[in-house]
Amino acid sequence: MRIKAIAVASALAVAGSAWAATVREEPIQPIEPAKVVNPAMVELGKKLYFDPRLSRSGFISCNSCHNLSMGGSDNLKTSIGDKWQQGPINSPTVLNSSLAVAQFWDGRAADLKEQAGGPIANPGEMAFTHDLAVDTLRSIPGYVSEFKSVFGSAAINIDKITQAIAAFEETLVTPNSPFDQWLKGDDKALTDRELAGYGLFKESGCVACHNGPAVGGTSFQKMGLFEPYKTNNPAEGRAAVTGKDEDRMNFKVPTLRNVELTYPYFHDGEAATLEEAVDIMGRLQLGRKYSEQEISDIVAFLKTLTGDQPTFVMPLLPPSSNDTPKPDPWK
């Protein structure tokens, strides 16, 4: 039996090597499925992600601006915050965000855990404080029990809250897109038009910034290299973080995964369609004026980057106690 087991293991290893060898050598790599290490923490993070009680109004959750039924964004130019405030910037997708070099357009958060605490305390977003958010969760017996089960202690703090939310967000990857299937050797996964669009995408230099598994998200680039980008949006990009004038209008390169779902485009949401975004990027970043046919081909390729969307059972949130603050979105 031992000899047979060794033979089977060897065969599987050979098969695995053969599969790996089929992945095409391209500047873009396939997205791999998420590996869940701590399912209980992920489940807790999922509840917190959907729970509007982490906001001052009791109405806004992480999912409000990063809607997992809409490509992980909200399809608004800029998001709606507390008291129906208009947000200052377009909400980037949460899908595949774990693959990014940093979080937010200006990269002010190093990772998902740090990012998760930002909107909770931002007066223009969820408008709570970390202390009040912690107090709210402490007032809910179901959460106290679940934090004890996950962390080994009933103590709740913002560090544990953001750690759990980040653990859930790390599972929000979108593998198995048509382009991934092609990368892994399926010659029939893409049409001739989609392949032509990818060829143009490479040849004209888009892959210099949009590469890797996330097709972006791993660098900061100036918006407007060959032509200045004209906008009324006050966002400064990396300059707001570094204080350096040379970083003005430098933004994190967005992922192009699921890009057909995450309209409108750019940090200010001014490009309403993919066609418009491709035209602007060609002129401003590459110094190239694409024809209508070229734009159409590139868009066809970009739509092949839509992968399997996260699917899960919606969480049943633990009920509030008599001590839990009551929602008041009209206050």
mmCIF file of C-alpha atoms in Angstrom:
data_model
loop_
_atom_site.group_PDB
_atom_site.id
_atom_site.type_symbol
_atom_site.label_atom_id
_atom_site.label_comp_id
_atom_site.label_asym_id
_atom_site.label_seq_id
_atom_site.Cartn_x
_atom_site.Cartn_y
_atom_site.Cartn_z
ATOM 1 C CA MET A 1 0.000 0.000 0.000
ATOM 2 C CA ARG A 2 2.871 2.359 0.824
ATOM 3 C CA ILE A 3 4.445 1.769 -2.606
ATOM 4 C CA LYS A 4 1.098 2.442 -4.263
ATOM 5 C CA ALA A 5 0.646 5.670 -2.276
ATOM 6 C CA ILE A 6 4.105 6.876 -3.293
ATOM 7 C CA ALA A 7 3.340 6.093 -6.932
ATOM 8 C CA VAL A 8 0.068 8.059 -6.775
ATOM 9 C CA ALA A 9 1.821 11.018 -5.120
ATOM 10 C CA SER A 10 4.504 10.982 -7.812
ATOM 11 C CA ALA A 11 1.887 10.910 -10.548
ATOM 12 C CA LEU A 12 0.085 13.878 -8.993
ATOM 13 C CA ALA A 13 3.346 15.803 -8.744
ATOM 14 C CA VAL A 14 4.070 15.147 -12.414
ATOM 15 C CA ALA A 15 0.535 16.198 -13.346
ATOM 16 C CA GLY A 16 0.944 19.383 -11.297
ATOM 17 C CA SER A 17 4.183 20.205 -13.059
ATOM 18 C CA ALA A 18 2.542 19.614 -16.426
ATOM 19 C CA TRP A 19 -0.314 21.954 -15.513
ATOM 20 C CA ALA A 20 2.116 24.651 -14.367
ATOM 21 C CA ALA A 21 3.990 24.331 -17.634
ATOM 22 C CA THR A 22 0.815 25.170 -19.573
ATOM 23 C CA VAL A 23 0.589 28.682 -18.112
ATOM 24 C CA ARG A 24 1.582 31.104 -20.847
ATOM 25 C CA GLU A 25 4.481 33.463 -20.216
ATOM 26 C CA GLU A 26 2.730 36.820 -20.248
ATOM 27 C CA PRO A 27 3.011 40.063 -18.254
ATOM 28 C CA ILE A 28 -0.352 39.140 -16.686
ATOM 29 C CA GLN A 29 -0.673 36.049 -14.486
ATOM 30 C CA PRO A 30 -3.795 34.096 -13.503
ATOM 31 C CA ILE A 31 -5.696 34.874 -10.316
ATOM 32 C CA GLU A 32 -5.683 31.891 -7.986
ATOM 33 C CA PRO A 33 -8.571 30.958 -5.650
ATOM 34 C CA ALA A 34 -8.362 32.244 -2.085
ATOM 35 C CA LYS A 35 -6.873 29.972 0.559
ATOM 36 C CA VAL A 36 -8.877 30.297 3.759
ATOM 37 C CA VAL A 37 -6.695 29.659 6.808
ATOM 38 C CA ASN A 38 -9.150 30.676 9.532
ATOM 39 C CA PRO A 39 -12.790 30.129 8.431
ATOM 40 C CA ALA A 40 -14.205 31.332 11.757
ATOM 41 C CA MET A 41 -12.397 34.665 11.491
ATOM 42 C CA VAL A 42 -13.503 35.053 7.874
ATOM 43 C CA GLU A 43 -17.111 34.453 8.912
ATOM 44 C CA LEU A 44 -16.847 37.065 11.664
ATOM 45 C CA GLY A 45 -15.263 39.503 9.223
ATOM 46 C CA LYS A 46 -18.079 38.892 6.762
ATOM 47 C CA LYS A 47 -20.650 39.856 9.380
ATOM 48 C CA LEU A 48 -18.756 43.007 10.267
ATOM 49 C CA TYR A 49 -18.402 43.886 6.573
ATOM 50 C CA PHE A 50 -22.183 43.841 6.142
ATOM 51 C CA ASP A 51 -23.101 45.338 9.535
ATOM 52 C CA PRO A 52 -24.344 48.965 9.319
ATOM 53 C CA ARG A 53 -24.118 49.285 13.114
ATOM 54 C CA LEU A 54 -20.438 50.140 12.665
ATOM 55 C CA SER A 55 -21.594 53.551 11.389
ATOM 56 C CA ARG A 56 -22.938 56.521 13.328
ATOM 57 C CA SER A 57 -26.237 56.408 11.466
ATOM 58 C CA GLY A 58 -26.628 52.649 11.787
ATOM 59 C CA PHE A 59 -27.291 52.692 8.052
ATOM 60 C CA ILE A 60 -23.928 52.502 6.252
ATOM 61 C CA SER A 61 -21.787 49.357 6.055
ATOM 62 C CA CYS A 62 -18.589 48.486 4.204
ATOM 63 C CA ASN A 63 -20.818 46.941 1.552
ATOM 64 C CA SER A 64 -22.595 50.261 0.976
ATOM 65 C CA CYS A 65 -19.651 51.648 -0.985
ATOM 66 C CA HIS A 66 -18.045 48.314 -1.923
ATOM 67 C CA ASN A 67 -21.126 46.394 -2.984
ATOM 68 C CA LEU A 68 -20.278 42.759 -3.644
ATOM 69 C CA SER A 69 -23.273 42.477 -5.962
ATOM 70 C CA MET A 70 -21.818 45.263 -8.139
ATOM 71 C CA GLY A 71 -18.203 44.304 -8.677
ATOM 72 C CA GLY A 72 -17.127 45.452 -5.215
ATOM 73 C CA SER A 73 -17.864 49.118 -5.927
ATOM 74 C CA ASP A 74 -21.001 51.307 -5.968
ATOM 75 C CA ASN A 75 -21.043 52.529 -9.592
ATOM 76 C CA LEU A 76 -21.228 56.158 -8.426
ATOM 77 C CA LYS A 77 -18.781 58.888 -9.425
ATOM 78 C CA THR A 78 -18.137 59.480 -5.735
ATOM 79 C CA SER A 79 -19.759 57.623 -2.864
ATOM 80 C CA ILE A 80 -22.501 58.709 -0.461
ATOM 81 C CA GLY A 81 -21.422 59.191 3.144
ATOM 82 C CA ASP A 82 -22.995 60.099 6.473
ATOM 83 C CA LYS A 83 -25.897 62.588 6.245
ATOM 84 C CA TRP A 84 -25.941 61.971 2.479
ATOM 85 C CA GLN A 85 -22.615 63.738 2.012
ATOM 86 C CA GLN A 86 -21.044 63.455 -1.412
ATOM 87 C CA GLY A 87 -17.728 61.704 -1.065
ATOM 88 C CA PRO A 88 -14.514 63.248 -2.411
ATOM 89 C CA ILE A 89 -13.360 60.325 -4.533
ATOM 90 C CA ASN A 90 -14.479 57.263 -6.469
ATOM 91 C CA SER A 91 -14.705 54.044 -4.446
ATOM 92 C CA PRO A 92 -12.180 51.511 -5.772
ATOM 93 C CA THR A 93 -13.295 47.901 -5.948
ATOM 94 C CA VAL A 94 -12.623 45.684 -2.948
ATOM 95 C CA LEU A 95 -12.297 42.638 -5.230
ATOM 96 C CA ASN A 96 -8.688 41.415 -5.477
ATOM 97 C CA SER A 97 -7.636 44.370 -3.293
ATOM 98 C CA SER A 98 -5.431 42.032 -1.262
ATOM 99 C CA LEU A 99 -3.088 41.957 -4.284
ATOM 100 C CA ALA A 100 -2.491 45.717 -4.212
ATOM 101 C CA VAL A 101 0.707 47.402 -3.054
ATOM 102 C CA ALA A 102 -1.320 49.618 -0.696
ATOM 103 C CA GLN A 103 -4.913 50.713 -0.107
ATOM 104 C CA PHE A 104 -6.864 53.822 -1.146
ATOM 105 C CA TRP A 105 -6.089 55.792 -4.302
ATOM 106 C CA ASP A 106 -3.257 57.606 -2.536
ATOM 107 C CA GLY A 107 -1.901 54.500 -0.782
ATOM 108 C CA ARG A 108 -2.275 55.957 2.705
ATOM 109 C CA ALA A 109 -3.091 52.542 4.202
ATOM 110 C CA ALA A 110 -0.417 49.876 3.985
ATOM 111 C CA ASP A 111 -2.792 46.909 3.967
ATOM 112 C CA LEU A 112 -6.436 45.824 4.227
ATOM 113 C CA LYS A 113 -6.353 45.781 8.018
ATOM 114 C CA GLU A 114 -5.277 49.408 8.196
ATOM 115 C CA GLN A 115 -7.740 50.364 5.483
ATOM 116 C CA ALA A 116 -10.695 48.779 7.294
ATOM 117 C CA GLY A 117 -10.419 51.209 10.186
ATOM 118 C CA GLY A 118 -10.368 54.326 8.012
ATOM 119 C CA PRO A 119 -13.979 54.635 6.817
ATOM 120 C CA ILE A 120 -15.420 53.802 10.251
ATOM 121 C CA ALA A 121 -13.880 56.940 11.781
ATOM 122 C CA ASN A 122 -14.065 59.175 8.698
ATOM 123 C CA PRO A 123 -16.695 61.906 9.302
ATOM 124 C CA GLY A 124 -17.536 61.915 5.605
ATOM 125 C CA GLU A 125 -18.087 58.165 5.428
ATOM 126 C CA MET A 126 -19.332 56.039 8.339
ATOM 127 C CA ALA A 127 -18.745 58.951 10.749
ATOM 128 C CA PHE A 128 -18.279 56.872 13.901
ATOM 129 C CA THR A 129 -15.269 56.652 16.183
ATOM 130 C CA HIS A 130 -13.323 53.484 16.846
ATOM 131 C CA ASP A 131 -14.296 53.641 20.518
ATOM 132 C CA LEU A 132 -17.996 53.973 19.727
ATOM 133 C CA ALA A 133 -17.808 51.140 17.203
ATOM 134 C CA VAL A 134 -16.190 48.923 19.832
ATOM 135 C CA ASP A 135 -18.836 49.889 22.408
ATOM 136 C CA THR A 136 -21.592 49.039 19.949
ATOM 137 C CA LEU A 137 -20.219 45.560 19.300
ATOM 138 C CA ARG A 138 -19.698 44.987 23.035
ATOM 139 C CA SER A 139 -23.411 45.673 23.529
ATOM 140 C CA ILE A 140 -24.335 42.793 21.193
ATOM 141 C CA PRO A 141 -24.099 39.415 23.019
ATOM 142 C CA GLY A 142 -23.759 37.455 19.787
ATOM 143 C CA TYR A 143 -20.627 39.384 18.831
ATOM 144 C CA VAL A 144 -19.102 39.045 22.296
ATOM 145 C CA SER A 145 -19.515 35.284 22.030
ATOM 146 C CA GLU A 146 -18.131 35.142 18.491
ATOM 147 C CA PHE A 147 -15.074 37.283 19.256
ATOM 148 C CA LYS A 148 -14.334 34.954 22.188
ATOM 149 C CA SER A 149 -14.628 31.920 19.921
ATOM 150 C CA VAL A 150 -12.373 33.416 17.222
ATOM 151 C CA PHE A 151 -9.768 35.205 19.337
ATOM 152 C CA GLY A 152 -9.888 33.192 22.559
ATOM 153 C CA SER A 153 -11.052 36.233 24.530
ATOM 154 C CA ALA A 154 -14.343 38.094 24.754
ATOM 155 C CA ALA A 155 -12.457 41.404 24.687
ATOM 156 C CA ILE A 156 -13.338 43.460 21.617
ATOM 157 C CA ASN A 157 -11.088 46.190 20.231
ATOM 158 C CA ILE A 158 -10.568 47.940 16.913
ATOM 159 C CA ASP A 159 -7.502 45.836 16.163
ATOM 160 C CA LYS A 160 -9.547 42.633 16.245
ATOM 161 C CA ILE A 161 -12.390 44.238 14.275
ATOM 162 C CA THR A 162 -10.140 45.333 11.419
ATOM 163 C CA GLN A 163 -8.225 42.051 11.464
ATOM 164 C CA ALA A 164 -11.453 40.107 10.953
ATOM 165 C CA ILE A 165 -12.726 42.414 8.191
ATOM 166 C CA ALA A 166 -9.372 42.111 6.398
ATOM 167 C CA ALA A 167 -9.497 38.302 6.675
ATOM 168 C CA PHE A 168 -12.860 38.328 4.897
ATOM 169 C CA GLU A 169 -11.712 40.796 2.249
ATOM 170 C CA GLU A 170 -8.695 38.596 1.484
ATOM 171 C CA THR A 171 -11.112 35.931 0.241
ATOM 172 C CA LEU A 172 -12.683 38.300 -2.309
ATOM 173 C CA VAL A 173 -10.663 37.221 -5.318
ATOM 174 C CA THR A 174 -12.090 36.510 -8.757
ATOM 175 C CA PRO A 175 -10.331 33.605 -10.510
ATOM 176 C CA ASN A 176 -11.299 31.721 -13.668
ATOM 177 C CA SER A 177 -11.929 34.646 -16.004
ATOM 178 C CA PRO A 178 -11.875 33.827 -19.727
ATOM 179 C CA PHE A 179 -8.447 35.456 -19.883
ATOM 180 C CA ASP A 180 -7.203 33.252 -17.036
ATOM 181 C CA GLN A 181 -8.477 30.211 -18.894
ATOM 182 C CA TRP A 182 -6.531 31.336 -21.954
ATOM 183 C CA LEU A 183 -3.420 31.930 -19.840
ATOM 184 C CA LYS A 184 -3.709 28.364 -18.600
ATOM 185 C CA GLY A 185 -3.723 26.964 -22.107
ATOM 186 C CA ASP A 186 -7.314 27.036 -23.356
ATOM 187 C CA ASP A 187 -6.945 28.332 -26.912
ATOM 188 C CA LYS A 188 -10.717 28.598 -27.308
ATOM 189 C CA ALA A 189 -11.244 30.822 -24.259
ATOM 190 C CA LEU A 190 -10.749 34.054 -26.241
ATOM 191 C CA THR A 191 -12.049 35.191 -29.602
ATOM 192 C CA ASP A 192 -9.816 36.589 -32.326
ATOM 193 C CA ARG A 193 -11.093 40.069 -31.543
ATOM 194 C CA GLU A 194 -10.295 39.698 -27.827
ATOM 195 C CA LEU A 195 -6.815 38.422 -28.665
ATOM 196 C CA ALA A 196 -6.298 41.351 -31.021
ATOM 197 C CA GLY A 197 -7.281 43.691 -28.205
ATOM 198 C CA TYR A 198 -4.806 42.042 -25.853
ATOM 199 C CA GLY A 199 -2.075 42.293 -28.493
ATOM 200 C CA LEU A 200 -2.750 46.015 -28.840
ATOM 201 C CA PHE A 201 -2.877 46.367 -25.053
ATOM 202 C CA LYS A 202 0.641 44.924 -24.874
ATOM 203 C CA GLU A 203 2.076 46.582 -27.971
ATOM 204 C CA SER A 204 1.006 50.091 -27.015
ATOM 205 C CA GLY A 205 2.485 49.840 -23.520
ATOM 206 C CA CYS A 206 -0.534 49.430 -21.228
ATOM 207 C CA VAL A 207 1.167 46.450 -19.563
ATOM 208 C CA ALA A 208 3.914 48.704 -18.211
ATOM 209 C CA CYS A 209 1.477 49.633 -15.419
ATOM 210 C CA HIS A 210 -1.297 47.062 -15.768
ATOM 211 C CA ASN A 211 0.452 43.754 -15.173
ATOM 212 C CA GLY A 212 0.643 40.894 -12.678
ATOM 213 C CA PRO A 213 -2.301 38.846 -11.363
ATOM 214 C CA ALA A 214 -4.402 41.940 -10.566
ATOM 215 C CA VAL A 215 -3.533 43.657 -13.880
ATOM 216 C CA GLY A 216 -2.561 46.757 -11.920
ATOM 217 C CA GLY A 217 -2.572 47.881 -8.317
ATOM 218 C CA THR A 218 1.153 47.474 -7.749
ATOM 219 C CA SER A 219 2.497 50.942 -8.514
ATOM 220 C CA PHE A 220 1.708 54.657 -8.378
ATOM 221 C CA GLN A 221 1.707 56.678 -11.580
ATOM 222 C CA LYS A 222 1.113 60.288 -12.539
ATOM 223 C CA MET A 223 -2.270 60.922 -14.120
ATOM 224 C CA GLY A 224 -1.468 62.815 -17.313
ATOM 225 C CA LEU A 225 1.982 62.145 -18.753
ATOM 226 C CA PHE A 226 1.540 63.376 -22.326
ATOM 227 C CA GLU A 227 -1.401 65.696 -21.644
ATOM 228 C CA PRO A 228 -2.512 67.200 -18.323
ATOM 229 C CA TYR A 229 -5.587 65.587 -16.791
ATOM 230 C CA LYS A 230 -8.250 68.253 -16.320
ATOM 231 C CA THR A 231 -10.573 67.727 -13.372
ATOM 232 C CA ASN A 232 -12.416 69.699 -10.722
ATOM 233 C CA ASN A 233 -11.786 66.953 -8.177
ATOM 234 C CA PRO A 234 -9.532 68.219 -5.355
ATOM 235 C CA ALA A 235 -7.758 64.888 -4.736
ATOM 236 C CA GLU A 236 -3.973 65.340 -4.780
ATOM 237 C CA GLY A 237 -2.907 61.707 -5.011
ATOM 238 C CA ARG A 238 0.279 60.610 -3.250
ATOM 239 C CA ALA A 239 1.150 64.244 -2.437
ATOM 240 C CA ALA A 240 -1.502 64.144 0.297
ATOM 241 C CA VAL A 241 0.508 61.352 1.958
ATOM 242 C CA THR A 242 4.119 62.305 1.237
ATOM 243 C CA GLY A 243 3.766 66.096 1.225
ATOM 244 C CA LYS A 244 5.918 66.211 -1.895
ATOM 245 C CA ASP A 245 4.793 68.356 -4.800
ATOM 246 C CA GLU A 246 6.274 65.904 -7.310
ATOM 247 C CA ASP A 247 3.746 63.324 -6.075
ATOM 248 C CA ARG A 248 0.788 65.506 -7.004
ATOM 249 C CA MET A 249 -1.677 63.625 -9.259
ATOM 250 C CA ASN A 250 0.186 60.357 -8.636
ATOM 251 C CA PHE A 251 -2.419 57.696 -7.951
ATOM 252 C CA LYS A 252 -2.352 53.970 -7.395
ATOM 253 C CA VAL A 253 -2.807 52.219 -10.721
ATOM 254 C CA PRO A 254 -6.215 50.528 -10.449
ATOM 255 C CA THR A 255 -6.710 46.833 -11.036
ATOM 256 C CA LEU A 256 -8.368 46.019 -14.348
ATOM 257 C CA ARG A 257 -9.862 42.801 -13.033
ATOM 258 C CA ASN A 258 -13.681 42.935 -13.410
ATOM 259 C CA VAL A 259 -13.298 46.412 -14.893
ATOM 260 C CA GLU A 260 -16.493 46.130 -16.938
ATOM 261 C CA LEU A 261 -18.377 46.010 -13.603
ATOM 262 C CA THR A 262 -16.657 48.896 -11.811
ATOM 263 C CA TYR A 263 -17.750 51.952 -13.813
ATOM 264 C CA PRO A 264 -17.408 54.917 -13.734
ATOM 265 C CA TYR A 265 -13.621 55.171 -13.998
ATOM 266 C CA PHE A 266 -10.648 57.108 -12.593
ATOM 267 C CA HIS A 267 -10.281 58.612 -9.131
ATOM 268 C CA ASP A 268 -12.918 61.227 -9.929
ATOM 269 C CA GLY A 269 -15.305 58.891 -11.754
ATOM 270 C CA GLU A 270 -15.349 61.188 -14.780
ATOM 271 C CA ALA A 271 -15.025 58.453 -17.413
ATOM 272 C CA ALA A 272 -18.499 56.973 -17.690
ATOM 273 C CA THR A 273 -17.656 54.088 -20.027
ATOM 274 C CA LEU A 274 -14.768 51.751 -20.752
ATOM 275 C CA GLU A 275 -14.517 53.191 -24.253
ATOM 276 C CA GLU A 276 -14.082 56.688 -22.847
ATOM 277 C CA ALA A 277 -11.533 55.479 -20.293
ATOM 278 C CA VAL A 278 -9.445 53.696 -22.946
ATOM 279 C CA ASP A 279 -9.481 56.764 -25.197
ATOM 280 C CA ILE A 280 -8.360 59.072 -22.370
ATOM 281 C CA MET A 281 -5.667 56.687 -21.133
ATOM 282 C CA GLY A 282 -4.306 56.302 -24.638
ATOM 283 C CA ARG A 283 -3.949 60.046 -25.141
ATOM 284 C CA LEU A 284 -2.862 61.102 -21.641
ATOM 285 C CA GLN A 285 -0.658 58.208 -20.599
ATOM 286 C CA LEU A 286 0.667 56.828 -23.892
ATOM 287 C CA GLY A 287 0.493 59.775 -26.251
ATOM 288 C CA ARG A 288 -1.549 57.659 -28.628
ATOM 289 C CA LYS A 289 -4.879 58.341 -30.296
ATOM 290 C CA TYR A 290 -6.687 55.024 -30.666
ATOM 291 C CA SER A 291 -9.118 54.518 -33.533
ATOM 292 C CA GLU A 292 -12.686 53.451 -32.776
ATOM 293 C CA GLN A 293 -11.819 49.918 -33.876
ATOM 294 C CA GLU A 294 -8.758 49.813 -31.632
ATOM 295 C CA ILE A 295 -10.790 51.039 -28.677
ATOM 296 C CA SER A 296 -13.431 48.417 -29.404
ATOM 297 C CA ASP A 297 -10.823 45.652 -29.527
ATOM 298 C CA ILE A 298 -9.157 46.722 -26.277
ATOM 299 C CA VAL A 299 -12.533 46.911 -24.534
ATOM 300 C CA ALA A 300 -13.345 43.433 -25.783
ATOM 301 C CA PHE A 301 -10.119 42.200 -24.164
ATOM 302 C CA LEU A 302 -10.794 44.069 -20.913
ATOM 303 C CA LYS A 303 -14.150 42.331 -20.574
ATOM 304 C CA THR A 304 -12.376 38.957 -20.565
ATOM 305 C CA LEU A 305 -10.867 39.930 -17.196
ATOM 306 C CA THR A 306 -14.191 39.436 -15.401
ATOM 307 C CA GLY A 307 -13.767 36.385 -13.187
ATOM 308 C CA ASP A 308 -15.950 34.312 -10.909
ATOM 309 C CA GLN A 309 -17.565 36.692 -8.439
ATOM 310 C CA PRO A 310 -17.455 35.833 -4.724
ATOM 311 C CA THR A 311 -20.402 33.688 -3.689
ATOM 312 C CA PHE A 312 -21.352 32.892 -0.124
ATOM 313 C CA VAL A 313 -24.316 32.627 2.205
ATOM 314 C CA MET A 314 -25.287 36.088 3.373
ATOM 315 C CA PRO A 315 -24.496 36.504 7.066
ATOM 316 C CA LEU A 316 -27.225 36.549 9.683
ATOM 317 C CA LEU A 317 -26.183 39.425 11.937
ATOM 318 C CA PRO A 318 -26.547 38.966 15.700
ATOM 319 C CA PRO A 319 -29.465 40.972 17.123
ATOM 320 C CA SER A 320 -28.932 44.183 19.043
ATOM 321 C CA SER A 321 -29.520 44.337 22.778
ATOM 322 C CA ASN A 322 -31.458 47.017 24.637
ATOM 323 C CA ASP A 323 -28.143 48.840 25.125
ATOM 324 C CA THR A 324 -27.181 48.925 21.450
ATOM 325 C CA PRO A 325 -27.504 52.394 19.865
ATOM 326 C CA LYS A 326 -30.589 52.636 17.680
ATOM 327 C CA PRO A 327 -30.164 53.536 13.987
ATOM 328 C CA ASP A 328 -30.929 57.151 13.145
ATOM 329 C CA PRO A 329 -29.928 57.939 9.541
ATOM 330 C CA TRP A 330 -32.008 61.153 9.507
ATOM 331 C CA LYS A 331 -30.306 62.791 12.507
#
